[in-house]
Amino acid sequence: MTVIKSYYGGTYRDGAEKRFAKTYPATGEVIAEVELATKEMLDEAVAMAHEAQKPWAKRSVQDRGQVLIKCAHALREANDELSRLEVQDVGKVFAEAVSADVPSGPDVLEYMGAAIMTYHGTQHQWPGAIGYTRRIPLGVCAGIGAWNYPVQIALWKSSPALAMGNAFILKPSEMTPLSALKIVEVMEDAGLPKGLLNVMQGDYTMGSAICSHPDIAKVSLTGGVETGKKIMMQSAESLKRVTLELGGKAPLILFDDCDLDKAAATAMEANFYTAGEVCSNATRVFVHRPIADEIISRMKTMTDAMTVGDPMADDVQMGALISEQHLQKVLNYVDQGVAEGAELVTGGERVHPQGFENGYFMRPTILSQCNDDMAVVCEEIFGPVMSVLIFDDEDEAVERANATHFGLGAGLFTRDLTRAHRVADALEAGNVWINTYNLIPPDMPFGGVKQSGFGRESSHYAFEAYSDVRATYIALDDE
Ligand code: NAD
């Protein structure tokens, strides 16, 4: 049995006292034993990271940027291997991992390497004085990851931190411990100094130890809202800086003048990609009454044509959910929706594909006749369950779309230019898409408002999350 260890100070480490089993979601088989790092191991890793950080921060931005760009190229070379690990970790289909999810990590790393070379502060002048600001690294920063996009989360968090001159400690989700280790190996081979990027394996106890560690300056979480609240509380003692990338329940508003083909296909993708385990997914699809029957019928046809099963097979569109427990939670939501009056358009049941009978699979599910108070509409399900809601006019759609404590993503489809901008401006979300959904190029920020969190990943805004600003004032006369 493969044993998965923690990696810090440039090598794999012993010292763990407990292990847990890592299963492949598509078969339910245990594929590795993961050693949970101890608090003492974290102390050691943080001390080593501090040693590595000091010379790294002194290197020029050109130098640091070039190292990170080389690392990005090396990770692209390892794209296939990383994608296979992503599939073993998450159970998502290989085609998605290899074409989008995994490459999105090196894309942001490359961007951060290039962007840090041109990132600069401000300059100021007054009678008899000048001033300037510059960004300074925080020291040792940490990332605590969710299980849905382990490669992306590892790199979206660590790359701006490293570019800024910090060292980084990553705690992947206990459900997905595999790929982070390969990322560090590849990056160190490509020239990243040892000790700068470190992986601590563990569950919430390691997450808590990171939050309370006095020598870690910042923690960035990708996870649920309740976890976000705990991270903030635990980080308060050391006044750690915190970035929170939390859950969502995004609205997608389809107006009656939209391109029906594109809108229906996008709504499906915005719900069933990665088996619906995407934080920004548009799980509340608001459809203008005149096109409702047509849109629902098109989506049903497309959903019924989707194949669920072996994530490595070319003809499969949806893989497994992350665990038995999560699958049951998602199925319970569907039952609850139906009990509360929703109509099951399609899906809603567990499936046992041939050869993968013990995997955590279900059919992609569409619920119509939903109302705003149903649990399936109010709560984050994090599975392949779309709720369709009908609306009659624009103001109503916007008001209902905003009636949630989440605020991560939002989208709309219309051919009316002024309406598109008016509605985009009125939606309470960190990311809004018009006539498309869920696209995040590396130079666009990603993150939430309201209880979906704060702070931004990707783009130059991410640098702010991993640095402080220092203002220097210089008197020009000697009096
Ligand atoms: P989770 O909140 O259960 O766990 C996330 C991470 O936090 C894990 O590494 C876990 O070990 C750790 N953790 C849990 N409790 C902790 C505690 N008390 N102290 C410290 N660490 C703790 O989330 P999950 O089930 O892994 O992921 C699903 C959630 O993540 C969903 O809500 C989803 O929307 C969210 N998510 C958000 C984004 C985003 O960018 N906004 C992206 C992906 C997932």
Short mmCIF file of N, CA and C and ligand atoms in Angstrom, two decimals, residues 144-148 153 171-174 202-204 207-208 211 221-224 227 230-231 234 245-248 279 380 382 408 446, ligand 1:
data_model
loop_
_atom_site.label_atom_id
_atom_site.label_comp_id
_atom_site.label_asym_id
_atom_site.label_seq_id
_atom_site.Cartn_x
_atom_site.Cartn_y
_atom_site.Cartn_z
N ILE A 144 -5.07 26.31 3.26
CA ILE A 144 -5.84 25.12 3.66
C ILE A 144 -6.84 24.88 2.54
N GLY A 145 -6.79 23.67 1.96
CA GLY A 145 -7.54 23.45 0.72
C GLY A 145 -8.81 22.64 0.88
N ALA A 146 -9.74 22.87 -0.04
CA ALA A 146 -10.91 21.99 -0.21
C ALA A 146 -10.52 20.84 -1.13
N TRP A 147 -11.46 19.91 -1.35
CA TRP A 147 -11.09 18.69 -2.09
C TRP A 147 -11.47 18.69 -3.56
N ASN A 148 -12.11 19.77 -4.05
CA ASN A 148 -12.66 19.67 -5.40
C ASN A 148 -11.66 20.00 -6.52
N ILE A 153 -6.09 24.69 -6.38
CA ILE A 153 -6.05 25.35 -5.07
C ILE A 153 -4.60 25.48 -4.60
N LYS A 171 -1.79 22.81 3.37
CA LYS A 171 -2.47 21.61 3.90
C LYS A 171 -3.59 21.27 2.93
N PRO A 172 -3.36 20.23 2.10
CA PRO A 172 -4.44 19.83 1.21
C PRO A 172 -5.58 19.24 2.03
N SER A 173 -6.75 19.14 1.42
CA SER A 173 -7.84 18.43 2.10
C SER A 173 -7.41 16.99 2.37
N GLU A 174 -7.85 16.46 3.49
CA GLU A 174 -7.53 15.06 3.83
C GLU A 174 -8.10 14.08 2.80
N GLY A 202 -3.04 16.26 6.69
CA GLY A 202 -3.84 16.18 7.91
C GLY A 202 -5.25 16.66 7.71
N ASP A 203 -6.06 16.51 8.74
CA ASP A 203 -7.46 16.94 8.67
C ASP A 203 -7.61 18.29 9.39
N TYR A 204 -8.79 18.51 9.98
CA TYR A 204 -9.04 19.82 10.60
C TYR A 204 -8.10 20.09 11.77
N GLY A 207 -5.33 21.77 10.30
CA GLY A 207 -5.83 23.10 9.92
C GLY A 207 -5.86 24.03 11.12
N SER A 208 -6.35 23.52 12.26
CA SER A 208 -6.41 24.34 13.48
C SER A 208 -5.01 24.71 13.95
N CYS A 211 -3.76 27.53 11.96
CA CYS A 211 -4.39 28.82 12.31
C CYS A 211 -3.84 29.37 13.61
N LEU A 221 -7.97 30.08 3.22
CA LEU A 221 -8.80 28.86 3.21
C LEU A 221 -9.64 28.80 1.94
N THR A 222 -9.73 27.63 1.35
CA THR A 222 -10.82 27.33 0.43
C THR A 222 -11.63 26.25 1.10
N GLY A 223 -12.88 26.55 1.40
CA GLY A 223 -13.69 25.58 2.13
C GLY A 223 -15.09 26.12 2.36
N GLY A 224 -15.80 25.49 3.28
CA GLY A 224 -17.18 25.87 3.55
C GLY A 224 -17.28 27.11 4.44
N THR A 227 -16.55 26.49 8.14
CA THR A 227 -15.10 26.36 8.36
C THR A 227 -14.44 27.73 8.34
N LYS A 230 -14.70 29.40 11.62
CA LYS A 230 -13.78 28.82 12.62
C LYS A 230 -12.35 29.27 12.35
N ILE A 231 -11.97 29.32 11.09
CA ILE A 231 -10.60 29.74 10.74
C ILE A 231 -10.36 31.17 11.23
N GLN A 234 -9.97 31.08 15.05
CA GLN A 234 -8.71 30.46 15.47
C GLN A 234 -7.51 31.33 15.11
N GLU A 245 -12.02 31.78 0.76
CA GLU A 245 -12.70 31.42 -0.49
C GLU A 245 -13.74 30.37 -0.12
N LEU A 246 -14.98 30.80 0.05
CA LEU A 246 -15.97 29.90 0.65
C LEU A 246 -17.04 29.46 -0.36
N GLY A 247 -18.13 28.99 0.17
CA GLY A 247 -19.15 28.37 -0.67
C GLY A 247 -19.97 29.36 -1.46
N GLY A 248 -20.88 28.82 -2.26
CA GLY A 248 -21.73 29.67 -3.07
C GLY A 248 -23.07 29.01 -3.37
N CYS A 279 -17.50 25.48 -6.40
CA CYS A 279 -18.04 26.49 -5.48
C CYS A 279 -18.85 27.57 -6.19
N GLU A 380 -26.12 25.33 0.01
CA GLU A 380 -25.14 24.81 -0.94
C GLU A 380 -25.17 23.28 -0.90
N PHE A 382 -23.44 21.30 -3.39
CA PHE A 382 -22.10 20.90 -3.85
C PHE A 382 -22.14 19.54 -4.55
N LEU A 408 -20.67 34.51 -4.34
CA LEU A 408 -19.44 34.17 -5.05
C LEU A 408 -19.59 34.48 -6.55
N PHE A 446 -10.60 36.33 -8.61
CA PHE A 446 -11.68 35.40 -8.27
C PHE A 446 -11.89 35.43 -6.76
P1 NAD B 1 -14.39 22.09 4.40
O1 NAD B 1 -14.70 23.45 4.88
O2 NAD B 1 -15.01 20.94 5.09
O3 NAD B 1 -12.80 21.80 4.47
C1 NAD B 1 -11.89 22.66 3.82
C2 NAD B 1 -10.52 22.51 4.47
O4 NAD B 1 -10.59 23.03 5.80
C3 NAD B 1 -10.03 21.07 4.60
O5 NAD B 1 -8.64 21.05 4.31
C4 NAD B 1 -10.27 20.74 6.06
O6 NAD B 1 -9.37 19.79 6.57
C5 NAD B 1 -10.06 22.10 6.72
N1 NAD B 1 -10.79 22.29 7.97
C6 NAD B 1 -12.02 21.83 8.29
N2 NAD B 1 -12.38 22.26 9.53
C7 NAD B 1 -11.35 23.02 9.97
C8 NAD B 1 -11.12 23.75 11.18
N3 NAD B 1 -12.03 23.80 12.17
N4 NAD B 1 -9.96 24.42 11.31
C9 NAD B 1 -9.04 24.40 10.33
N5 NAD B 1 -9.19 23.72 9.17
C10 NAD B 1 -10.34 23.04 8.99
O7 NAD B 1 -14.71 22.10 2.85
P2 NAD B 1 -14.66 20.91 1.80
O8 NAD B 1 -15.80 19.98 2.10
O9 NAD B 1 -13.28 20.37 1.72
O10 NAD B 1 -14.93 21.70 0.44
C11 NAD B 1 -16.20 22.09 0.03
C12 NAD B 1 -16.44 23.55 0.34
O11 NAD B 1 -15.40 24.35 -0.21
C13 NAD B 1 -17.72 24.05 -0.30
O12 NAD B 1 -18.42 24.87 0.59
C14 NAD B 1 -17.22 24.86 -1.49
O13 NAD B 1 -18.10 25.84 -1.93
C15 NAD B 1 -15.97 25.43 -0.94
N6 NAD B 1 -15.08 25.85 -2.03
C16 NAD B 1 -14.88 27.18 -2.24
C17 NAD B 1 -14.08 27.61 -3.30
C18 NAD B 1 -13.83 29.07 -3.57
O14 NAD B 1 -12.89 29.39 -4.28
N7 NAD B 1 -14.63 29.98 -3.06
C19 NAD B 1 -13.47 26.66 -4.13
C20 NAD B 1 -13.70 25.31 -3.87
C21 NAD B 1 -14.50 24.92 -2.82
#
